[in-house]
Amino acid sequence: MSQETIVEFVYMPEDTIEFSETEEGHYEVAIAFFQSPSFYERVMQSPYYVNLDQELFVQATLQTSDPDLQLLVDTCEALPDPQNTTLQTYGLIRQGCVEDTTYQSYPSPSMDVARFSFRAFEFLKEHSSIYLRCKMAVCSVNDPSSFCTQGCFSRRKRSLGTPHQEVEVIVGPIQLLQ
């Protein structure tokens, strides 16, 4: 065979198969209280003692190395016992819609971090301690129709969009300073 000869071999299959792949992951979200809106100094004490009407700063962080995921606070509520979900709860935000007038979102340094605050409320007077239970949505950053970009709508009106994961996290206890 001469040195300048090129040999090609092409295989043409009779049938072709098309497939799409969907990956589903399990995500961890860390949630913590912070001392101020700078979100620099984390509250380390447990239980977290607060005054009535004190502003509480919360940060949730998605534990992932995937830069194409974002985190959204879907639902957060205060409850007296994280083990007993039948007890009365106090809603701060539900399905992306703010329920408590003191709830405030804060800008986040990245898409995998969600920050917000709320004020300690009368619910603390009724219970010796409370916990914060949040459902966080994990969505693709590159999907403009994702659950995370739809904003506040009731479930009936909110389109399904693309699939997302929900992660439930609980932090507490929070107790009223005597």
Coordinates of N, CA, C and O in Angstrom, one line a residue:
M1 N 0.8 -1.2 0.0 CA 0.0 0.0 0.0 C 0.9 1.2 0.0 O 1.8 1.3 0.7
S2 N 0.6 2.2 -0.8 CA 1.4 3.4 -0.9 C 1.1 4.2 0.3 O 0.1 4.2 0.9
Q3 N 2.1 5.1 0.6 CA 2.0 5.9 1.8 C 0.9 7.0 1.7 O 0.4 7.5 2.7
E4 N 0.5 7.3 0.6 CA -0.6 8.4 0.4 C -2.0 7.8 0.2 O -2.9 8.5 -0.1
T5 N -2.2 6.6 0.5 CA -3.5 5.9 0.3 C -4.3 6.1 1.6 O -3.8 6.0 2.7
I6 N -5.6 6.5 1.4 CA -6.5 6.7 2.5 C -7.5 5.6 2.4 O -8.1 5.4 1.3
V7 N -7.8 4.9 3.5 CA -8.8 3.9 3.5 C -9.9 4.3 4.4 O -9.7 4.7 5.5
E8 N -11.2 4.3 3.9 CA -12.3 4.7 4.8 C -13.3 3.5 4.9 O -13.5 2.8 3.9
F9 N -13.8 3.4 6.0 CA -14.8 2.3 6.2 C -16.0 3.0 6.9 O -15.9 3.6 7.9
V10 N -17.2 2.9 6.2 CA -18.4 3.5 6.8 C -19.4 2.4 7.0 O -19.7 1.6 6.1
Y11 N -20.0 2.4 8.2 CA -21.0 1.4 8.5 C -22.3 2.2 8.6 O -22.5 3.1 9.4
M12 N -23.3 1.8 7.9 CA -24.7 2.4 7.9 C -25.6 1.4 8.5 O -26.0 0.4 7.9
P13 N -26.1 1.6 9.7 CA -27.0 0.6 10.3 C -28.4 0.7 9.6 O -28.8 1.8 9.1
E14 N -29.1 -0.4 9.6 CA -30.4 -0.4 9.0 C -31.5 0.3 9.8 O -32.3 1.0 9.3
D15 N -31.4 0.2 11.1 CA -32.4 0.9 12.0 C -31.6 1.8 12.9 O -30.5 1.6 13.3
T16 N -32.2 3.0 13.1 CA -31.6 3.9 14.1 C -32.5 4.0 15.3 O -33.8 3.9 15.2
I17 N -31.9 4.3 16.4 CA -32.7 4.5 17.6 C -32.4 5.8 18.2 O -31.3 6.3 18.3
E18 N -33.5 6.6 18.5 CA -33.4 7.9 19.1 C -33.7 7.7 20.6 O -34.7 7.1 20.9
F19 N -33.0 8.4 21.4 CA -33.3 8.4 22.8 C -33.0 9.7 23.5 O -32.2 10.4 23.0
S20 N -33.7 10.0 24.5 CA -33.4 11.2 25.3 C -33.1 10.7 26.7 O -33.7 9.7 27.2
E21 N -32.2 11.3 27.4 CA -31.8 10.9 28.7 C -32.2 12.0 29.7 O -32.0 13.1 29.5
T22 N -32.9 11.5 30.8 CA -33.3 12.4 31.8 C -32.6 12.0 33.1 O -32.7 10.8 33.4
E23 N -31.9 12.8 33.7 CA -31.2 12.5 35.0 C -31.9 13.1 36.1 O -32.4 14.2 36.1
E24 N -32.0 12.3 37.2 CA -32.6 12.7 38.4 C -31.6 12.6 39.5 O -30.9 11.6 39.6
G25 N -31.5 13.7 40.3 CA -30.5 13.7 41.3 C -31.1 13.8 42.7 O -32.3 14.2 42.8
H26 N -30.3 13.6 43.7 CA -30.7 13.8 45.0 C -29.8 14.9 45.5 O -28.6 14.8 45.4
Y27 N -30.4 16.0 46.1 CA -29.7 17.2 46.4 C -29.8 17.4 47.9 O -30.8 17.1 48.5
E28 N -28.7 18.0 48.5 CA -28.7 18.4 49.9 C -28.7 19.9 49.9 O -28.1 20.5 49.1
V29 N -29.5 20.4 50.9 CA -29.6 21.8 51.1 C -29.3 22.1 52.5 O -29.9 21.5 53.4
A30 N -28.3 23.0 52.8 CA -28.0 23.4 54.2 C -28.7 24.7 54.4 O -28.8 25.6 53.6
I31 N -29.3 24.8 55.6 CA -30.0 26.0 56.0 C -29.5 26.5 57.3 O -29.3 25.7 58.2
A32 N -29.4 27.8 57.5 CA -28.8 28.3 58.7 C -29.3 29.8 59.0 O -29.7 30.5 58.0
F33 N -29.3 30.1 60.3 CA -29.6 31.5 60.6 C -28.3 32.3 60.7 O -27.3 31.8 61.0
F34 N -28.5 33.6 60.4 CA -27.3 34.5 60.4 C -27.7 35.8 61.2 O -28.8 36.1 61.4
Q35 N -26.6 36.4 61.7 CA -26.8 37.6 62.6 C -27.3 38.8 62.0 O -28.0 39.6 62.6
S36 N -27.0 39.0 60.7 CA -27.4 40.3 60.0 C -27.6 40.1 58.5 O -27.3 39.0 58.0
P37 N -28.1 41.1 57.8 CA -28.3 41.0 56.4 C -27.1 40.9 55.6 O -27.1 40.7 54.3
S38 N -25.9 41.0 56.2 CA -24.6 40.8 55.4 C -24.4 39.3 55.2 O -23.6 38.9 54.4
F39 N -25.1 38.4 56.0 CA -25.0 37.0 55.9 C -23.5 36.5 56.0 O -23.1 35.6 55.4
Y40 N -22.8 37.2 56.9 CA -21.4 36.9 57.2 C -21.2 36.0 58.4 O -20.5 35.0 58.4
E41 N -21.9 36.4 59.5 CA -21.7 35.7 60.8 C -22.9 34.7 61.0 O -24.0 35.2 61.3
R42 N -22.7 33.5 61.0 CA -23.7 32.5 61.2 C -24.0 32.3 62.7 O -23.2 32.5 63.6
V43 N -25.3 32.1 63.0 CA -25.8 31.9 64.4 C -25.4 30.5 64.8 O -25.8 29.5 64.1
M44 N -24.6 30.3 65.8 CA -24.1 29.0 66.2 C -24.9 28.4 67.4 O -24.8 27.2 67.7
Q45 N -25.6 29.2 68.1 CA -26.2 28.7 69.3 C -27.5 28.0 69.0 O -28.2 28.2 68.1
S46 N -27.8 26.9 69.8 CA -29.0 26.2 69.7 C -29.5 25.8 71.1 O -28.7 25.2 71.8
P47 N -30.6 26.2 71.4 CA -31.6 26.9 70.6 C -31.2 28.3 70.3 O -30.4 28.9 71.0
Y48 N -31.8 28.9 69.3 CA -31.6 30.3 68.9 C -32.6 31.1 69.7 O -33.8 31.1 69.4
Y49 N -32.1 31.9 70.6 CA -33.0 32.8 71.5 C -33.1 34.1 70.8 O -32.1 34.7 70.4
V50 N -34.4 34.5 70.6 CA -34.7 35.8 69.9 C -35.7 36.6 70.7 O -36.4 36.0 71.6
N51 N -35.8 37.9 70.4 CA -36.8 38.7 71.0 C -38.0 38.8 70.1 O -37.8 38.6 68.8
L52 N -39.1 39.1 70.6 CA -40.3 39.2 69.8 C -40.1 40.4 68.8 O -39.5 41.4 69.2
D53 N -40.4 40.3 67.6 CA -40.2 41.2 66.5 C -38.8 41.4 66.0 O -38.5 42.3 65.2
Q54 N -37.9 40.6 66.5 CA -36.5 40.6 66.0 C -36.5 40.0 64.6 O -37.1 39.1 64.3
E55 N -35.6 40.6 63.8 CA -35.5 40.1 62.4 C -34.5 38.9 62.4 O -33.4 39.0 63.0
L56 N -35.0 37.8 61.8 CA -34.2 36.6 61.7 C -33.7 36.5 60.2 O -34.6 36.6 59.3
F57 N -32.5 36.2 60.0 CA -31.9 36.1 58.6 C -31.6 34.7 58.4 O -30.9 34.0 59.1
V58 N -32.0 34.2 57.2 CA -31.9 32.8 56.9 C -31.2 32.6 55.5 O -31.5 33.4 54.6
Q59 N -30.3 31.7 55.4 CA -29.7 31.4 54.1 C -29.7 29.9 53.9 O -29.4 29.1 54.8
A60 N -30.2 29.5 52.7 CA -30.2 28.1 52.3 C -29.2 28.0 51.1 O -29.1 28.8 50.2
T61 N -28.4 26.9 51.2 CA -27.3 26.7 50.2 C -27.5 25.3 49.6 O -27.5 24.3 50.4
L62 N -27.5 25.2 48.3 CA -27.6 23.9 47.6 C -26.2 23.3 47.6 O -25.3 24.0 47.1
Q63 N -26.0 22.1 48.1 CA -24.7 21.4 48.1 C -24.6 20.7 46.8 O -25.0 19.5 46.7
T64 N -24.0 21.3 45.8 CA -23.8 20.7 44.5 C -22.6 21.3 43.8 O -22.2 22.5 44.0
S65 N -22.0 20.5 42.9 CA -20.9 21.1 42.1 C -21.4 21.5 40.7 O -20.7 21.9 39.8
D66 N -22.7 21.3 40.4 CA -23.3 21.6 39.2 C -23.7 23.1 39.1 O -24.6 23.5 39.8
P67 N -23.0 23.9 38.2 CA -23.3 25.3 38.2 C -24.6 25.6 37.4 O -25.0 26.8 37.4
D68 N -25.3 24.6 36.8 CA -26.5 24.8 36.1 C -27.7 24.6 36.9 O -28.8 24.5 36.3
L69 N -27.6 24.6 38.2 CA -28.8 24.4 39.1 C -29.0 25.7 39.9 O -28.1 26.4 40.3
Q70 N -30.3 26.0 40.2 CA -30.6 27.1 41.0 C -31.6 26.7 42.1 O -32.2 25.6 42.0
L71 N -31.6 27.5 43.1 CA -32.4 27.2 44.3 C -33.5 28.2 44.5 O -33.2 29.4 44.4
L72 N -34.7 27.8 44.8 CA -35.8 28.7 45.1 C -36.5 28.3 46.4 O -36.8 27.1 46.6
V73 N -36.8 29.3 47.2 CA -37.7 29.1 48.4 C -39.1 28.9 47.9 O -39.7 29.8 47.4
D74 N -39.6 27.7 48.0 CA -41.0 27.4 47.5 C -41.9 27.7 48.7 O -42.8 28.5 48.6
T75 N -41.7 27.0 49.8 CA -42.6 27.1 51.0 C -41.8 27.1 52.3 O -40.9 26.3 52.4
C76 N -42.1 28.0 53.2 CA -41.5 28.0 54.5 C -42.6 28.2 55.5 O -43.4 29.1 55.3
E77 N -42.5 27.5 56.6 CA -43.5 27.7 57.7 C -42.9 27.4 59.0 O -41.9 26.6 59.1
A78 N -43.4 28.0 60.0 CA -43.0 27.7 61.4 C -43.9 26.7 62.0 O -45.1 26.7 61.8
L79 N -43.3 25.8 62.8 CA -44.1 24.7 63.4 C -43.5 24.4 64.8 O -42.3 24.5 65.0
P80 N -44.4 24.0 65.7 CA -43.9 23.8 67.1 C -43.1 22.4 67.2 O -42.3 22.3 68.2
D81 N -43.4 21.5 66.4 CA -42.7 20.2 66.5 C -42.4 19.6 65.1 O -43.4 19.3 64.4
P82 N -41.2 19.4 64.7 CA -40.9 19.0 63.4 C -41.3 17.5 63.2 O -41.4 17.1 62.0
Q83 N -41.5 16.7 64.2 CA -41.9 15.3 64.1 C -43.4 15.2 63.9 O -43.9 14.2 63.4
N84 N -44.2 16.2 64.4 CA -45.6 16.1 64.3 C -46.2 17.2 63.3 O -46.3 18.3 63.6
T85 N -46.4 16.7 62.1 CA -46.8 17.7 61.0 C -48.3 18.0 61.0 O -48.8 18.7 60.2
T86 N -49.1 17.4 62.0 CA -50.5 17.6 62.1 C -50.8 18.9 62.9 O -51.9 19.4 62.9
L87 N -49.8 19.4 63.6 CA -50.0 20.6 64.5 C -50.1 21.8 63.6 O -49.7 21.9 62.5
Q88 N -50.7 22.9 64.2 CA -50.9 24.1 63.5 C -49.5 24.7 63.1 O -48.5 24.6 63.9
T89 N -49.4 25.3 61.9 CA -48.2 25.9 61.4 C -48.5 27.4 61.1 O -49.7 27.8 61.0
Y90 N -47.4 28.1 60.9 CA -47.6 29.5 60.6 C -46.8 29.7 59.3 O -45.6 29.5 59.2
G91 N -47.5 30.1 58.2 CA -46.8 30.2 56.9 C -46.1 31.5 56.7 O -46.7 32.6 56.9
L92 N -44.9 31.5 56.2 CA -44.1 32.6 55.8 C -44.2 32.8 54.3 O -44.5 33.9 53.8
I93 N -44.1 31.7 53.5 CA -44.2 31.8 52.1 C -44.7 30.4 51.7 O -44.3 29.4 52.2
R94 N -45.7 30.4 50.8 CA -46.2 29.1 50.3 C -46.3 29.1 48.7 O -46.8 30.1 48.2
Q95 N -45.7 28.1 48.1 CA -45.7 28.0 46.7 C -45.2 29.2 46.0 O -45.7 29.7 45.0
G96 N -44.2 29.9 46.6 CA -43.6 31.1 46.0 C -44.3 32.4 46.4 O -43.9 33.4 46.0
C97 N -45.4 32.3 47.1 CA -46.3 33.4 47.4 C -46.1 33.8 48.9 O -46.3 33.0 49.7
V98 N -45.7 35.0 49.1 CA -45.4 35.5 50.5 C -46.7 35.6 51.2 O -47.7 36.2 50.8
E99 N -46.7 35.0 52.5 CA -47.9 35.0 53.3 C -47.7 35.9 54.5 O -48.7 36.4 55.1
D100 N -46.5 36.1 55.0 CA -46.2 36.9 56.1 C -45.6 38.3 55.7 O -44.7 38.3 54.9
T101 N -46.2 39.3 56.2 CA -45.8 40.7 55.7 C -44.4 41.1 56.0 O -43.8 42.0 55.4
T102 N -43.8 40.3 57.0 CA -42.4 40.7 57.4 C -41.4 39.9 56.5 O -40.2 40.1 56.7
Y103 N -41.8 38.9 55.7 CA -40.9 38.1 54.9 C -40.3 39.0 53.8 O -41.0 39.8 53.2
Q104 N -39.0 38.9 53.7 CA -38.2 39.7 52.7 C -37.1 38.8 52.1 O -36.3 38.2 52.8
S105 N -37.1 38.8 50.7 CA -36.0 38.1 50.0 C -34.8 39.1 49.9 O -34.9 40.3 49.9
Y106 N -33.6 38.5 49.9 CA -32.4 39.2 49.8 C -31.6 38.7 48.5 O -31.7 37.5 48.2
P107 N -30.8 39.6 47.9 CA -30.0 39.2 46.8 C -29.0 38.1 47.2 O -28.5 38.1 48.3
S108 N -28.8 37.1 46.3 CA -27.9 36.0 46.7 C -26.6 36.1 45.8 O -26.6 36.6 44.7
P109 N -25.5 35.7 46.4 CA -24.2 35.7 45.6 C -24.2 34.8 44.4 O -23.4 35.0 43.5
S110 N -25.0 33.8 44.4 CA -25.1 32.8 43.3 C -26.4 32.2 43.3 O -27.2 32.3 44.2
M111 N -26.7 31.5 42.2 CA -28.0 30.8 41.9 C -28.3 29.7 42.9 O -29.4 29.3 43.0
D112 N -27.2 29.1 43.5 CA -27.4 28.0 44.4 C -27.6 28.4 45.8 O -27.5 27.6 46.7
V113 N -27.8 29.7 46.1 CA -28.1 30.2 47.4 C -29.3 31.0 47.4 O -29.6 31.8 46.5
A114 N -30.2 30.8 48.5 CA -31.4 31.6 48.6 C -31.3 32.3 50.0 O -31.0 31.6 51.0
R115 N -31.6 33.6 50.1 CA -31.6 34.3 51.3 C -32.9 35.1 51.6 O -33.5 35.6 50.6
F116 N -33.3 35.1 52.8 CA -34.5 35.8 53.2 C -34.5 36.1 54.7 O -33.6 35.6 55.4
S117 N -35.4 36.9 55.1 CA -35.6 37.3 56.5 C -37.0 37.3 56.9 O -37.9 37.4 56.0
F118 N -37.3 37.3 58.2 CA -38.7 37.5 58.7 C -38.5 37.9 60.1 O -37.5 37.8 60.7
R119 N -39.6 38.4 60.7 CA -39.5 38.9 62.1 C -40.2 37.8 63.0 O -41.1 37.2 62.6
A120 N -39.6 37.7 64.2 CA -40.1 36.8 65.2 C -41.5 37.3 65.5 O -41.8 38.4 65.7
F121 N -42.5 36.4 65.5 CA -43.9 36.8 65.6 C -44.6 36.1 66.8 O -44.0 35.3 67.5
E122 N -45.9 36.5 67.0 CA -46.7 36.0 68.1 C -46.7 34.5 68.2 O -47.0 34.0 69.3
F123 N -46.5 33.8 67.2 CA -46.6 32.3 67.2 C -45.6 31.8 68.3 O -45.8 30.8 68.9
L124 N -44.5 32.5 68.5 CA -43.5 32.2 69.5 C -44.1 32.2 70.9 O -43.6 31.5 71.8
K125 N -45.0 33.1 71.2 CA -45.6 33.2 72.5 C -46.5 32.0 72.8 O -46.6 31.7 74.0
E126 N -47.0 31.4 71.8 CA -47.9 30.3 72.0 C -47.2 28.9 72.2 O -47.8 28.0 72.6
H127 N -45.9 28.9 71.8 CA -45.2 27.6 71.9 C -43.8 27.8 72.6 O -43.2 28.9 72.4
S128 N -43.4 26.8 73.3 CA -42.1 27.0 74.0 C -40.9 27.1 73.0 O -39.9 27.8 73.2
S129 N -41.0 26.5 71.8 CA -40.0 26.6 70.8 C -40.7 26.3 69.4 O -41.7 25.7 69.4
I130 N -40.1 26.9 68.4 CA -40.6 26.6 67.0 C -39.4 26.2 66.1 O -38.2 26.5 66.4
Y131 N -39.8 25.6 65.0 CA -38.8 25.2 64.0 C -39.2 25.8 62.7 O -40.4 26.1 62.5
L132 N -38.3 26.0 61.8 CA -38.6 26.5 60.5 C -38.4 25.3 59.5 O -37.4 24.7 59.4
R133 N -39.5 25.0 58.8 CA -39.5 23.9 57.8 C -39.7 24.6 56.4 O -40.7 25.3 56.2
C134 N -38.7 24.3 55.5 CA -38.8 24.9 54.2 C -38.7 23.8 53.1 O -37.9 22.9 53.3
K135 N -39.5 24.0 52.1 CA -39.4 23.2 50.9 C -38.7 24.1 49.9 O -39.1 25.2 49.5
M136 N -37.5 23.6 49.4 CA -36.7 24.3 48.4 C -36.8 23.6 47.1 O -36.7 22.4 47.0
A137 N -37.0 24.4 46.0 CA -37.1 23.8 44.7 C -35.7 23.9 44.0 O -35.0 24.9 44.2
V138 N -35.3 22.9 43.4 CA -34.0 22.8 42.6 C -34.3 22.7 41.2 O -35.0 21.7 40.7
C139 N -33.9 23.7 40.4 CA -34.3 23.7 38.9 C -33.0 24.0 38.1 O -32.0 24.4 38.6
S140 N -33.2 23.8 36.8 CA -32.1 24.1 35.8 C -32.1 25.6 35.6 O -33.1 26.2 35.3
V141 N -30.9 26.2 35.6 CA -30.7 27.6 35.4 C -31.0 27.9 33.9 O -31.5 29.0 33.6
N142 N -30.8 27.0 33.0 CA -30.9 27.2 31.6 C -32.3 27.1 31.0 O -32.6 27.2 29.8
D143 N -33.3 26.8 31.9 CA -34.7 26.6 31.5 C -35.6 27.7 31.8 O -35.9 27.9 33.0
P144 N -35.9 28.6 30.9 CA -36.7 29.8 31.2 C -38.2 29.4 31.6 O -38.9 30.3 32.1
S145 N -38.6 28.2 31.3 CA -40.0 27.8 31.7 C -40.0 27.0 33.0 O -41.0 26.3 33.3
S146 N -38.9 26.9 33.7 CA -38.8 26.1 34.9 C -39.7 26.6 36.0 O -40.1 27.8 36.1
F147 N -39.9 25.7 36.9 CA -40.7 26.0 38.2 C -40.1 27.2 38.9 O -40.8 28.1 39.4
C148 N -38.8 27.3 38.9 CA -38.1 28.4 39.6 C -38.3 29.8 39.0 O -38.0 30.8 39.7
T149 N -38.6 29.9 37.8 CA -38.7 31.2 37.1 C -40.2 31.7 37.0 O -40.4 32.8 36.5
Q150 N -41.1 30.9 37.5 CA -42.5 31.2 37.3 C -43.1 32.2 38.3 O -44.2 32.8 38.1
G151 N -42.5 32.4 39.4 CA -43.0 33.4 40.4 C -44.2 32.9 41.2 O -44.4 31.7 41.3
C152 N -44.9 33.8 41.8 CA -46.0 33.4 42.6 C -47.3 33.2 41.8 O -47.9 34.1 41.3
F153 N -47.7 32.0 41.8 CA -49.0 31.6 41.2 C -49.6 30.5 42.0 O -48.8 29.7 42.6
S154 N -50.9 30.3 42.0 CA -51.4 29.2 42.7 C -51.1 27.9 41.9 O -50.8 28.0 40.7
R155 N -51.1 26.8 42.6 CA -50.7 25.5 41.9 C -51.6 25.3 40.7 O -51.2 24.7 39.7
R156 N -52.9 25.7 40.8 CA -53.8 25.4 39.6 C -53.4 26.2 38.4 O -53.5 25.7 37.3
K157 N -52.9 27.4 38.6 CA -52.5 28.3 37.5 C -51.1 28.1 37.0 O -50.7 28.4 35.9
R158 N -50.2 27.6 37.9 CA -48.8 27.5 37.6 C -48.6 26.3 36.6 O -49.1 25.2 36.9
S159 N -48.0 26.6 35.5 CA -47.8 25.5 34.5 C -46.8 24.5 35.1 O -46.0 24.9 36.0
L160 N -46.8 23.3 34.7 CA -45.9 22.3 35.2 C -44.5 22.6 34.8 O -43.6 22.2 35.6
G161 N -44.2 23.2 33.7 CA -42.9 23.5 33.3 C -42.1 22.2 33.2 O -42.6 21.1 33.0
T162 N -40.8 22.3 33.4 CA -39.9 21.1 33.4 C -39.8 20.6 34.8 O -40.1 21.3 35.8
P163 N -39.5 19.3 34.9 CA -39.4 18.7 36.2 C -38.4 19.4 37.1 O -37.4 20.0 36.7
H164 N -38.6 19.4 38.4 CA -37.7 19.9 39.4 C -37.7 19.0 40.6 O -38.6 18.2 40.8
Q165 N -36.7 19.2 41.4 CA -36.6 18.4 42.7 C -37.1 19.4 43.8 O -36.8 20.6 43.7
E166 N -37.7 18.8 44.8 CA -38.0 19.6 46.0 C -37.2 18.9 47.2 O -37.1 17.7 47.3
V167 N -36.6 19.8 48.0 CA -35.8 19.3 49.1 C -36.4 20.0 50.4 O -36.6 21.2 50.4
E168 N -36.7 19.2 51.4 CA -37.3 19.7 52.6 C -36.2 19.8 53.6 O -35.4 18.9 53.8
V169 N -36.1 21.0 54.3 CA -35.1 21.2 55.3 C -35.7 21.8 56.5 O -36.7 22.6 56.4
I170 N -35.2 21.5 57.7 CA -35.8 22.0 59.0 C -34.6 22.6 59.8 O -33.5 22.0 59.9
V171 N -34.8 23.7 60.4 CA -33.8 24.4 61.2 C -34.5 24.9 62.5 O -35.7 25.3 62.5
G172 N -33.8 24.8 63.6 CA -34.3 25.3 64.9 C -33.7 24.5 66.0 O -32.7 23.8 65.8
P173 N -34.2 24.6 67.2 CA -35.3 25.4 67.6 C -35.1 26.9 67.8 O -33.9 27.3 68.0
I174 N -36.1 27.6 67.7 CA -36.1 29.1 68.0 C -36.9 29.2 69.3 O -38.0 28.7 69.3
Q175 N -36.4 30.0 70.2 CA -37.1 30.2 71.5 C -37.1 31.7 71.8 O -36.2 32.4 71.5
L176 N -38.2 32.1 72.5 CA -38.3 33.5 72.9 C -37.5 33.7 74.1 O -37.4 33.0 75.0
L177 N -36.7 34.9 74.0 CA -35.8 35.3 75.1 C -36.7 35.8 76.2 O -37.6 36.6 76.0
Q178 N -36.5 35.2 77.4 CA -37.4 35.6 78.5 C -37.0 36.8 79.2 O -35.9 37.2 79.4

